[in-house]
Coordinates of C-alpha atoms in Angstrom, one line a residue:
M235 CA 19.9 -36.0 98.7
A236 CA 16.2 -35.0 99.1
N237 CA 17.2 -31.3 100.1
P238 CA 20.0 -29.0 98.9
T239 CA 23.2 -28.7 100.8
V240 CA 23.3 -26.1 103.5
A241 CA 25.8 -24.0 101.4
R242 CA 23.6 -24.2 98.3
Q243 CA 20.4 -23.3 100.1
L244 CA 22.0 -20.3 102.0
V245 CA 23.3 -18.9 98.6
E246 CA 20.0 -19.3 96.8
M247 CA 18.1 -17.8 99.7
L248 CA 20.3 -14.8 99.7
H249 CA 19.8 -14.4 96.0
Q250 CA 16.1 -14.5 96.5
A251 CA 16.5 -11.8 99.0
G252 CA 18.1 -9.5 96.4
V253 CA 21.7 -10.1 97.4
Q254 CA 24.0 -9.6 94.3
R255 CA 27.4 -10.2 95.9
I256 CA 29.3 -11.5 98.9
Y257 CA 32.4 -9.6 100.0
G258 CA 35.2 -11.8 101.5
V259 CA 38.4 -13.8 101.2
V260 CA 38.0 -17.2 99.9
G261 CA 39.3 -20.4 101.4
D262 CA 39.2 -23.0 104.1
S263 CA 35.9 -23.4 106.0
L264 CA 34.2 -21.1 103.5
N265 CA 34.9 -23.4 100.5
P266 CA 31.4 -24.9 100.3
I267 CA 29.9 -21.4 100.3
V268 CA 32.3 -20.1 97.7
D269 CA 31.7 -23.1 95.4
A270 CA 27.9 -22.6 95.8
V271 CA 28.3 -18.9 94.7
R272 CA 30.2 -20.1 91.6
R273 CA 27.3 -22.3 90.7
T274 CA 24.6 -19.7 91.3
P275 CA 23.7 -17.3 88.5
G276 CA 23.0 -13.7 89.7
I277 CA 25.3 -13.6 92.8
E278 CA 29.1 -13.1 92.7
W279 CA 32.0 -13.3 95.2
V280 CA 33.8 -10.1 95.5
H281 CA 37.4 -10.8 96.5
V282 CA 38.8 -8.1 98.9
S283 CA 42.3 -7.8 100.4
H284 CA 41.1 -7.9 104.0
E285 CA 37.8 -9.1 105.5
E286 CA 37.5 -5.8 107.4
G287 CA 37.5 -4.0 104.0
G288 CA 34.7 -6.6 102.9
A289 CA 32.5 -5.8 106.0
F290 CA 33.1 -2.0 105.3
A291 CA 32.1 -2.5 101.6
A292 CA 29.0 -4.3 102.7
A293 CA 28.0 -1.6 105.0
A294 CA 28.4 1.0 102.3
E295 CA 26.5 -1.1 99.7
A296 CA 23.6 -1.3 102.3
Q297 CA 23.6 2.3 103.0
V298 CA 23.6 3.3 99.2
T299 CA 20.8 0.7 98.3
G300 CA 19.0 0.4 101.5
R301 CA 18.9 -3.4 100.8
L302 CA 20.6 -6.3 102.5
A303 CA 24.3 -6.7 101.7
V304 CA 26.6 -9.6 102.8
C305 CA 30.2 -10.2 103.9
A306 CA 32.0 -13.4 104.8
G307 CA 35.0 -14.6 106.8
S308 CA 36.6 -18.0 107.3
S309 CA 37.2 -19.6 110.5
G310 CA 39.2 -17.9 113.3
P311 CA 41.1 -14.7 112.0
G312 CA 39.2 -14.7 108.9
N313 CA 35.9 -13.8 110.7
T314 CA 37.4 -11.8 113.5
H315 CA 38.8 -9.5 110.9
L316 CA 35.2 -8.6 110.1
L317 CA 34.6 -7.1 113.5
Q318 CA 35.5 -3.3 112.8
G319 CA 33.3 -3.1 109.6
L320 CA 30.4 -5.1 111.4
Y321 CA 30.5 -2.6 114.3
D322 CA 30.3 0.3 111.8
A323 CA 27.5 -1.3 109.9
H324 CA 25.5 -2.1 113.0
R325 CA 25.9 1.4 114.6
S326 CA 25.2 2.9 111.1
G327 CA 21.9 1.2 110.8
A328 CA 23.0 -0.8 107.7
P329 CA 21.3 -4.1 107.0
V330 CA 24.3 -6.5 106.7
L331 CA 24.4 -10.2 107.1
A332 CA 27.8 -11.8 108.0
L333 CA 28.7 -15.3 107.3
A334 CA 31.2 -16.2 110.0
S335 CA 32.5 -19.6 109.2
H336 CA 33.6 -21.9 112.0
I337 CA 36.1 -24.9 112.5
Q338 CA 34.7 -28.4 112.0
S339 CA 31.9 -29.1 114.3
N340 CA 33.5 -32.2 116.0
E341 CA 36.4 -30.1 117.0
I342 CA 34.5 -27.3 118.7
G343 CA 35.5 -26.9 122.4
T344 CA 38.9 -28.6 122.0
G345 CA 41.2 -25.8 121.4
F346 CA 41.6 -26.7 117.8
F347 CA 43.6 -24.7 115.2
Q348 CA 41.9 -21.3 114.5
E349 CA 39.2 -21.9 117.1
T350 CA 37.3 -19.0 118.3
H351 CA 33.7 -18.7 119.4
P352 CA 31.9 -16.4 116.9
E353 CA 28.7 -16.8 118.5
R354 CA 30.1 -14.8 121.5
T355 CA 32.5 -12.6 119.6
F356 CA 29.8 -10.8 117.4
T357 CA 27.0 -10.5 120.0
D358 CA 27.9 -6.8 120.7
C359 CA 27.7 -5.7 117.1
S360 CA 24.6 -7.5 115.9
H361 CA 21.0 -8.0 116.5
W362 CA 21.1 -11.7 115.7
C363 CA 24.1 -14.0 116.1
E364 CA 23.7 -17.8 116.2
L365 CA 25.5 -21.0 115.4
V366 CA 23.2 -22.6 112.7
T367 CA 23.0 -26.4 112.2
P368 CA 21.8 -28.1 109.0
Q369 CA 18.4 -29.1 110.7
Q370 CA 17.7 -25.4 111.3
M371 CA 18.0 -24.3 107.7
P372 CA 16.3 -22.7 106.0
R373 CA 14.2 -21.3 108.9
A374 CA 17.3 -19.9 110.8
L375 CA 18.4 -17.9 107.8
R376 CA 15.1 -16.5 107.1
V377 CA 15.1 -15.1 110.7
A378 CA 18.6 -13.8 110.3
I379 CA 17.7 -11.9 107.1
Q380 CA 14.6 -10.4 108.3
T381 CA 16.2 -9.3 111.6
A382 CA 19.0 -7.6 109.7
V383 CA 16.5 -5.9 107.3
G384 CA 13.7 -5.1 109.7
R385 CA 15.9 -3.9 112.6
R386 CA 18.4 -2.2 110.3
G387 CA 21.5 -3.6 111.6
V388 CA 23.8 -6.7 111.5
S389 CA 22.9 -10.5 111.7
V390 CA 25.7 -13.0 111.9
V391 CA 25.3 -16.6 110.8
V392 CA 27.9 -18.9 112.4
L393 CA 28.4 -22.0 110.4
P394 CA 31.1 -24.8 110.8
G395 CA 32.6 -25.6 107.5
D396 CA 31.8 -29.2 107.5
L397 CA 28.1 -28.6 108.2
A398 CA 27.8 -26.3 105.2
A399 CA 28.3 -29.4 102.9
E400 CA 25.6 -31.5 104.6
E401 CA 22.0 -31.7 103.6
S402 CA 19.8 -29.0 105.0
G403 CA 16.7 -29.4 107.1
G404 CA 14.1 -28.5 104.3
P405 CA 13.6 -27.6 100.7
T406 CA 14.3 -24.0 99.5
V407 CA 10.8 -22.6 99.3
P408 CA 10.5 -18.8 98.6
S409 CA 9.0 -16.9 101.5
A410 CA 7.5 -13.4 101.5
E411 CA 9.8 -10.9 103.2
V412 CA 9.2 -7.3 104.6
P413 CA 11.9 -5.1 102.8
G414 CA 12.2 -2.8 105.9
P415 CA 10.7 -1.5 109.1
S416 CA 7.4 0.3 108.8
R417 CA 7.0 3.9 109.9
V418 CA 6.3 4.3 113.6
Q419 CA 3.0 6.2 114.1
P420 CA 3.2 8.4 117.1
P421 CA 0.6 8.1 119.8
E422 CA -2.0 11.0 119.8
D423 CA -1.3 11.9 123.5
Q424 CA 2.4 12.4 122.8
V425 CA 1.8 14.5 119.7
R426 CA -0.7 16.6 121.7
Q427 CA 1.8 17.1 124.6
L428 CA 4.5 18.2 122.0
A429 CA 2.0 20.7 120.4
E430 CA 1.4 22.2 123.8
A431 CA 5.1 22.5 124.6
I432 CA 5.8 24.3 121.2
N433 CA 2.7 26.6 121.6
R434 CA 4.1 27.6 125.1
A435 CA 7.5 28.3 123.9
R436 CA 8.3 31.8 122.7
T437 CA 11.2 30.5 120.5
V438 CA 11.9 27.1 119.1
T439 CA 15.0 25.5 117.4
L440 CA 14.9 22.3 115.5
F441 CA 18.0 20.1 115.6
C442 CA 17.9 17.3 112.9
G443 CA 19.7 13.9 112.4
A444 CA 19.6 11.0 110.0
G445 CA 16.1 10.1 111.1
C446 CA 14.9 13.1 109.0
R447 CA 16.0 11.3 105.8
D448 CA 12.5 11.1 104.3
A449 CA 11.1 14.2 106.0
H450 CA 12.8 17.1 104.6
G451 CA 9.6 18.8 103.3
E452 CA 7.9 18.2 106.7
V453 CA 10.8 19.7 108.7
M454 CA 10.8 22.8 106.4
E455 CA 7.1 23.2 106.9
L456 CA 7.4 22.9 110.7
A457 CA 10.3 25.5 110.8
G458 CA 8.3 27.9 108.7
H459 CA 5.3 27.4 110.9
V460 CA 7.0 28.2 114.1
L461 CA 9.8 30.4 112.7
A462 CA 12.6 28.0 114.0
P463 CA 16.3 28.0 113.2
V464 CA 17.3 24.6 111.9
G465 CA 20.6 23.0 112.9
H466 CA 21.8 19.5 112.2
A467 CA 24.1 16.8 113.3
L468 CA 26.6 15.3 110.9
G469 CA 24.2 12.4 110.3
G470 CA 21.5 14.8 109.3
K471 CA 23.6 17.1 107.1
E472 CA 22.9 15.3 103.8
W473 CA 19.2 15.1 104.4
I474 CA 18.3 18.5 105.9
Q475 CA 20.8 21.2 104.9
Y476 CA 19.9 21.7 101.3
D477 CA 16.9 24.0 100.2
N478 CA 16.8 25.1 103.8
P479 CA 16.0 28.8 104.4
Y480 CA 16.3 28.3 108.1
D481 CA 19.8 26.7 108.3
V482 CA 22.1 27.7 111.1
G483 CA 24.8 25.1 110.6
M484 CA 25.9 22.1 112.5
N485 CA 26.6 21.6 116.2
G486 CA 29.1 19.1 117.7
L487 CA 32.8 18.5 117.6
L488 CA 32.9 19.1 113.8
G489 CA 30.3 22.0 113.9
Y490 CA 30.2 25.5 112.5
G491 CA 27.9 28.4 112.4
A492 CA 25.2 29.4 114.8
A493 CA 23.7 25.9 115.6
H494 CA 25.3 25.7 119.0
K495 CA 23.9 29.2 119.8
A496 CA 20.5 28.4 118.4
T497 CA 20.2 25.2 120.5
H498 CA 21.1 26.9 123.7
E499 CA 19.2 30.1 123.4
A500 CA 15.8 28.8 122.3
D501 CA 13.0 28.3 124.8
L502 CA 12.4 24.8 123.3
L503 CA 14.9 22.7 121.6
L504 CA 13.2 20.0 119.4
L505 CA 15.5 17.0 118.7
L506 CA 14.2 15.3 115.5
G507 CA 15.6 11.9 114.4
T508 CA 18.9 12.3 116.0
D509 CA 20.8 10.4 118.7
F510 CA 23.4 13.1 118.9
P511 CA 25.9 11.7 121.4
Y512 CA 27.7 14.7 122.7
A513 CA 25.7 15.7 125.8
N514 CA 28.1 18.6 126.6
F515 CA 26.9 20.3 123.3
L516 CA 23.2 20.2 124.5
P517 CA 21.7 22.5 126.8
Q518 CA 20.3 19.7 129.1
H519 CA 17.0 21.6 129.8
G520 CA 14.1 22.7 127.8
T521 CA 14.2 19.8 125.2
A522 CA 11.7 17.7 123.4
Q523 CA 12.5 14.8 121.2
V524 CA 11.1 12.8 118.4
D525 CA 12.5 9.4 117.3
A526 CA 11.4 6.2 115.8
D527 CA 13.7 4.3 118.0
I528 CA 12.3 4.5 121.5
G529 CA 15.7 3.6 123.1
H530 CA 16.9 6.9 121.9
L531 CA 14.5 9.0 123.8
G532 CA 16.1 10.9 126.6
R533 CA 19.4 9.0 126.7
R534 CA 21.4 12.2 125.9
T535 CA 19.4 14.9 127.8
P536 CA 16.5 15.1 130.1
L537 CA 13.3 15.6 128.2
E538 CA 10.1 17.7 128.7
V539 CA 8.3 15.7 126.0
A540 CA 9.3 12.5 124.3
V541 CA 7.5 11.3 121.1
H542 CA 8.0 7.8 119.8
G543 CA 7.4 8.1 116.2
D544 CA 8.7 8.6 112.6
V545 CA 9.6 12.2 112.1
G546 CA 7.6 12.8 109.1
E547 CA 4.5 11.1 110.5
T548 CA 4.8 13.1 113.8
I549 CA 5.2 16.5 112.0
R550 CA 2.1 15.7 109.8
A551 CA 0.1 14.9 112.9
L552 CA 1.6 17.9 114.8
L553 CA 1.0 20.7 112.3
P554 CA -2.8 21.1 112.8
L555 CA -2.4 21.4 116.5
I556 CA 0.3 24.1 116.6
E557 CA -0.3 27.9 116.5
P558 CA 1.7 29.8 113.8
K559 CA 4.3 32.0 115.4
T560 CA 4.7 35.5 114.0
D561 CA 7.7 37.0 115.8
R562 CA 10.7 36.5 113.6
R563 CA 13.3 38.0 115.9
F564 CA 14.8 34.9 117.1
L565 CA 15.0 33.3 113.8
D566 CA 16.5 36.4 112.1
S567 CA 19.0 36.9 114.8
M568 CA 20.3 33.3 114.4
L569 CA 20.4 33.6 110.6
R570 CA 22.6 36.7 111.1
A571 CA 24.8 35.2 113.7
H572 CA 25.2 32.1 111.4
A573 CA 26.2 34.4 108.5
E574 CA 28.6 36.4 110.5
A575 CA 30.3 33.3 111.9
L576 CA 30.9 31.8 108.5
E577 CA 32.1 35.2 107.2
R578 CA 34.7 35.3 110.0
V579 CA 36.2 31.9 109.3
V580 CA 36.2 32.6 105.6
S581 CA 37.9 35.8 106.0
A582 CA 40.6 34.1 108.1
Y583 CA 41.0 31.3 105.6
T584 CA 40.7 32.9 102.1
P585 CA 43.7 35.3 101.7
R586 CA 46.2 33.9 99.2
V587 CA 45.0 30.3 100.1
E588 CA 45.6 29.3 96.4
R589 CA 49.3 30.1 96.9
M590 CA 49.9 28.8 100.5
R591 CA 52.4 25.9 100.8
P592 CA 51.9 23.3 102.2
I593 CA 48.4 23.1 100.5
H594 CA 45.5 23.9 102.7
P595 CA 43.4 20.8 103.0
E596 CA 40.3 23.2 103.1
Y597 CA 41.2 24.5 99.7
V598 CA 41.3 20.9 98.2
A599 CA 37.9 20.2 99.8
A600 CA 36.3 23.3 98.5
Q601 CA 37.6 22.6 94.8
L602 CA 36.5 19.0 95.1
D603 CA 33.0 20.2 96.2
E604 CA 32.7 22.4 93.1
L605 CA 34.0 19.9 90.7
A606 CA 32.3 16.7 91.9
D607 CA 29.2 15.4 90.3
D608 CA 25.7 16.4 91.6
D609 CA 24.9 12.9 92.5
A610 CA 28.2 11.8 93.7
V611 CA 28.8 9.5 96.6
F612 CA 31.5 10.7 99.0
T613 CA 33.1 8.1 101.4
V614 CA 35.0 9.9 104.3
D615 CA 37.9 8.7 106.5
T616 CA 37.5 9.3 110.2
G617 CA 39.6 12.2 111.4
M618 CA 40.2 15.6 109.8
C619 CA 38.6 14.2 106.5
N620 CA 35.4 14.2 108.6
V621 CA 35.9 17.9 109.2
W622 CA 36.5 18.8 105.6
A623 CA 33.6 16.8 104.4
A624 CA 31.2 18.3 107.0
R625 CA 32.1 21.8 106.1
Y626 CA 32.7 21.6 102.3
V627 CA 30.6 18.9 100.8
T628 CA 27.5 20.8 99.7
P629 CA 24.4 18.5 99.9
N630 CA 21.5 18.7 97.3
G631 CA 19.3 15.8 98.1
R632 CA 21.1 13.6 95.6
R633 CA 24.6 13.4 96.9
R634 CA 25.5 10.9 99.6
V635 CA 28.2 11.2 102.3
I636 CA 29.1 8.0 104.0
G637 CA 31.6 7.5 106.8
S638 CA 32.2 5.7 110.2
F639 CA 30.3 8.5 111.8
R640 CA 29.1 6.5 114.8
H641 CA 31.8 4.0 115.3
G642 CA 34.7 6.3 114.4
S643 CA 36.9 3.7 112.9
M644 CA 39.9 4.6 110.8
A645 CA 40.6 3.2 107.3
N646 CA 36.8 3.1 106.2
A647 CA 36.7 5.4 103.3
L648 CA 38.5 3.3 100.7
P649 CA 36.6 0.0 101.4
H650 CA 33.3 2.0 101.7
A651 CA 34.0 3.3 98.3
V652 CA 34.4 -0.3 96.9
G653 CA 31.0 -1.1 98.2
A654 CA 29.3 2.0 97.1
Q655 CA 30.8 1.8 93.7
L656 CA 29.6 -1.8 93.1
A657 CA 26.2 -0.8 94.4
A658 CA 26.0 2.2 92.2
P659 CA 28.2 1.5 89.1
G660 CA 26.9 4.6 87.2
R661 CA 27.7 7.1 89.9
Q662 CA 30.8 8.9 90.7
V663 CA 32.3 7.6 93.9
V664 CA 35.0 9.7 95.6
S665 CA 36.9 8.4 98.6
M666 CA 38.0 11.3 100.8
S667 CA 41.1 9.5 102.4
G668 CA 43.5 10.4 105.0
D669 CA 47.1 9.2 104.7
G670 CA 46.7 7.5 108.0
G671 CA 43.4 5.7 107.1
L672 CA 44.6 4.7 103.7
A673 CA 47.8 3.2 105.1
M674 CA 45.7 1.0 107.4
L675 CA 43.9 -0.9 104.7
L676 CA 46.3 -0.1 101.7
G677 CA 45.6 -3.5 100.3
E678 CA 42.2 -2.3 99.3
L679 CA 43.8 -0.4 96.5
I680 CA 44.6 -3.8 95.0
T681 CA 40.8 -4.6 95.4
V682 CA 39.8 -1.4 93.5
R683 CA 42.4 -2.4 90.7
L684 CA 41.3 -6.0 90.6
H685 CA 37.7 -5.2 90.0
R686 CA 38.5 -2.2 87.8
L687 CA 36.4 0.1 89.9
P688 CA 36.3 3.7 88.8
V689 CA 36.8 5.0 92.4
K690 CA 38.4 8.4 92.7
V691 CA 40.6 8.3 95.7
V692 CA 41.3 12.0 96.9
L693 CA 44.1 11.6 99.4
F694 CA 44.8 14.3 102.0
N695 CA 48.4 13.5 102.8
N696 CA 49.7 15.6 105.8
A697 CA 52.0 12.8 107.1
S698 CA 50.2 13.3 110.4
L699 CA 47.3 12.0 112.5
G700 CA 45.7 15.4 112.5
M701 CA 42.6 14.6 114.7
V702 CA 44.8 13.0 117.4
K703 CA 47.1 16.0 117.2
L704 CA 44.1 18.3 117.8
E705 CA 42.8 16.2 120.7
M706 CA 46.3 16.4 122.3
M707 CA 46.4 20.2 121.9
V708 CA 42.9 20.6 123.4
D709 CA 44.1 18.7 126.6
G710 CA 47.2 20.9 126.7
I711 CA 49.5 18.0 125.8
P712 CA 52.4 18.5 123.4
D713 CA 51.5 16.3 120.4
Y714 CA 53.7 13.2 120.3
E715 CA 54.0 10.5 117.7
T716 CA 51.4 12.0 115.6
D717 CA 53.6 12.7 112.7
H718 CA 55.4 10.3 110.6
E719 CA 57.9 9.9 107.6
P720 CA 56.2 11.4 104.4
T721 CA 55.0 8.6 102.0
N722 CA 54.5 8.9 98.3
F723 CA 51.1 7.1 98.0
A724 CA 51.0 8.1 94.3
A725 CA 54.0 5.9 93.5
I726 CA 52.4 3.1 95.5
A727 CA 49.1 3.3 93.5
E728 CA 51.1 3.4 90.2
A729 CA 52.9 0.1 91.3
V730 CA 49.5 -1.6 91.7
G731 CA 48.3 -0.4 88.3
I732 CA 46.2 2.7 89.3
P733 CA 47.0 6.0 87.6
A734 CA 47.9 8.6 90.1
M735 CA 48.7 12.2 90.4
R736 CA 50.7 14.0 93.2
V737 CA 50.1 17.7 93.9
E738 CA 52.4 19.9 96.1
D739 CA 51.7 23.3 94.5
P740 CA 48.3 24.7 95.3
K741 CA 48.1 26.3 91.8
D742 CA 47.8 22.8 90.5
V743 CA 44.9 21.6 92.7
R744 CA 41.9 22.5 90.7
D745 CA 43.3 21.4 87.3
T746 CA 44.5 18.0 88.8
L747 CA 41.1 17.4 90.4
A748 CA 39.2 18.1 87.2
K749 CA 41.6 15.9 85.2
G750 CA 41.3 13.1 87.8
L751 CA 37.6 13.2 88.3
G752 CA 37.2 13.1 84.6
T753 CA 39.5 10.2 83.9
P754 CA 37.9 6.8 83.3
G755 CA 38.6 4.1 85.8
P756 CA 40.3 4.3 89.1
V757 CA 42.5 7.3 90.0
L758 CA 44.4 8.3 93.1
L759 CA 44.8 12.1 93.5
E760 CA 47.3 12.8 96.3
F761 CA 47.6 16.3 97.8
V762 CA 50.5 17.2 100.2
T763 CA 48.7 19.2 102.7
D764 CA 49.5 21.4 105.7
P765 CA 49.7 19.1 108.9
N766 CA 49.0 22.2 111.0
A767 CA 45.6 22.8 109.4
L768 CA 43.2 21.9 112.4
S769 CA 39.8 22.8 113.2
I770 CA 38.0 23.6 116.4
P771 CA 34.3 23.1 117.4
P772 CA 31.9 26.1 117.3
A773 CA 32.0 26.3 121.2
I774 CA 35.0 25.3 123.4
T775 CA 35.6 25.7 127.1
G776 CA 38.0 28.0 128.9
E777 CA 40.1 24.9 129.9
Q778 CA 40.2 23.8 126.2
I779 CA 41.3 27.3 125.2
R780 CA 44.1 27.1 127.9
G781 CA 45.2 23.8 126.4
F782 CA 45.6 25.4 122.9
A783 CA 47.6 28.3 124.5
V784 CA 49.9 25.8 126.1
S785 CA 50.4 23.5 123.1
A786 CA 49.8 25.5 119.9
S787 CA 52.6 27.1 118.0
K788 CA 51.4 27.1 114.5
M789 CA 47.9 26.1 113.2
V790 CA 45.0 27.2 111.3
L791 CA 41.9 27.4 113.4
G792 CA 38.3 27.2 112.1
G793 CA 39.0 26.8 108.3
G794 CA 36.6 27.7 105.6
V795 CA 33.2 26.6 105.0
G796 CA 33.1 26.6 101.1
R797 CA 29.8 27.4 99.6
M798 CA 27.9 27.3 102.8
V799 CA 28.6 31.0 103.3
D800 CA 26.8 31.7 100.0
L801 CA 23.9 29.7 101.4
A802 CA 23.9 31.7 104.6
R803 CA 24.1 35.0 102.6
S804 CA 21.1 34.0 100.5
N805 CA 19.1 33.0 103.6
L806 CA 19.6 36.4 104.9
R807 CA 17.6 37.8 102.0
N808 CA 14.6 36.1 103.4
I809 CA 14.6 38.4 106.4
P810 CA 11.9 41.0 105.8
R811 CA 13.0 44.5 105.6
P812 CA 11.4 47.1 108.0

């Protein structure tokens, strides 16, 4: 055989691209790939309990490292199970390559056992998805890898199992690869138009997203130059909220503080690196936008100015063109409004919270924030856990918060934690799981145990689908089928070999968290929390309020905000005294 087999070449090329592991479930049409992994030093197969969990794990690894991660699924159900995790990876901008194995090539189109059409199935959640023949290797794989890395999303290689064992179309020759997309330099005329709009505006608010990841310093310099309040979307929280004397909180469904007020009352709202999807939380006028993805510009709100460029590069080009503003009244009023808003919710939340039963989930989140490592990686289930993470996890430039924030899939936190922990073995990884999400992919507890991963699972067990309950209440619908029988997940964890602690008394919350976080290896910390502890956005309509009045009998609205109130208070000290 003059050339290596397709399977051997594929694994060698992935290793050359820096891939260290492939997440999946072995068997059937994947066998040639699995055997090639066995024989290739430096790359391993990570057995997961469900292919969906493997795709989530790859998505988290890619987000933690910034490098290509890989998952795989065998023919038919094996690869269709990947869908949720791949949608999550693709919408999160995580460079992931999926191997979707196919039935034997001579049976394609005959309705054979387990036949699907992966090249059609995955097109909506990928930048590149092709059925690859031996003659196309290794060139097709280079295209798949470079597309996933360069466009920050998913590539899917569809490969019939019998073809994986055949000779490839060429030798495995190392090829130079670009490790990621280049920063987009904004056109001069667009920067000039933005400068003119800022100079015309009496007041400016900055609203920041994940596109500000490498531009914290530039955003702060711009805010100081034009005396602008700085709000953020959930995706921008970890990159922009820390060391921010202009912080006014978060806008959106999970928002808090004065961000909504600041975005609506400024003469000019400047969106920086955010594809914030909730148009009803934006003023729909007086808006400019900067984004490296040209497709994001103007798709949520009409724009006065659109700039196609990297946030940091754009601000550096912009600063020499804008006139410093000297009137602090708008900024100072927003800082005061932010502090007052946080004070109100804290005063409603704090009395006797350490003695309230069932346990307030906010209390657990606040204690977790204080006790977790300064460089911890938090993976967060969709639902109310998103709220508690958004309001309580304090960013510092080193912590990471990873969730299914754009796709909104349940069950993501634990498999995300698997990938994050394998990618960063020296860091503390905390899965903030809801009982609904954990139950969906409960088998990934076995994955954690199998690989002896020191993941700390902090479980908020309210025996309820809390976010769904909230949605029903907002719509004036009595909640129905949102609650279920209480389950002792600590007992389940113990049964699979993971030490577990179950807490029902709030007096035990802090000590249990401290003990669990300090215990080597995996631990599940289960907190039985109040199912009526819900949270509302920073601005709701009269119709929504009427819905609450019709539906609500007992609930905690607003919740606390942890250490963010201290940050708001300290920012007030930046206001000059008369």
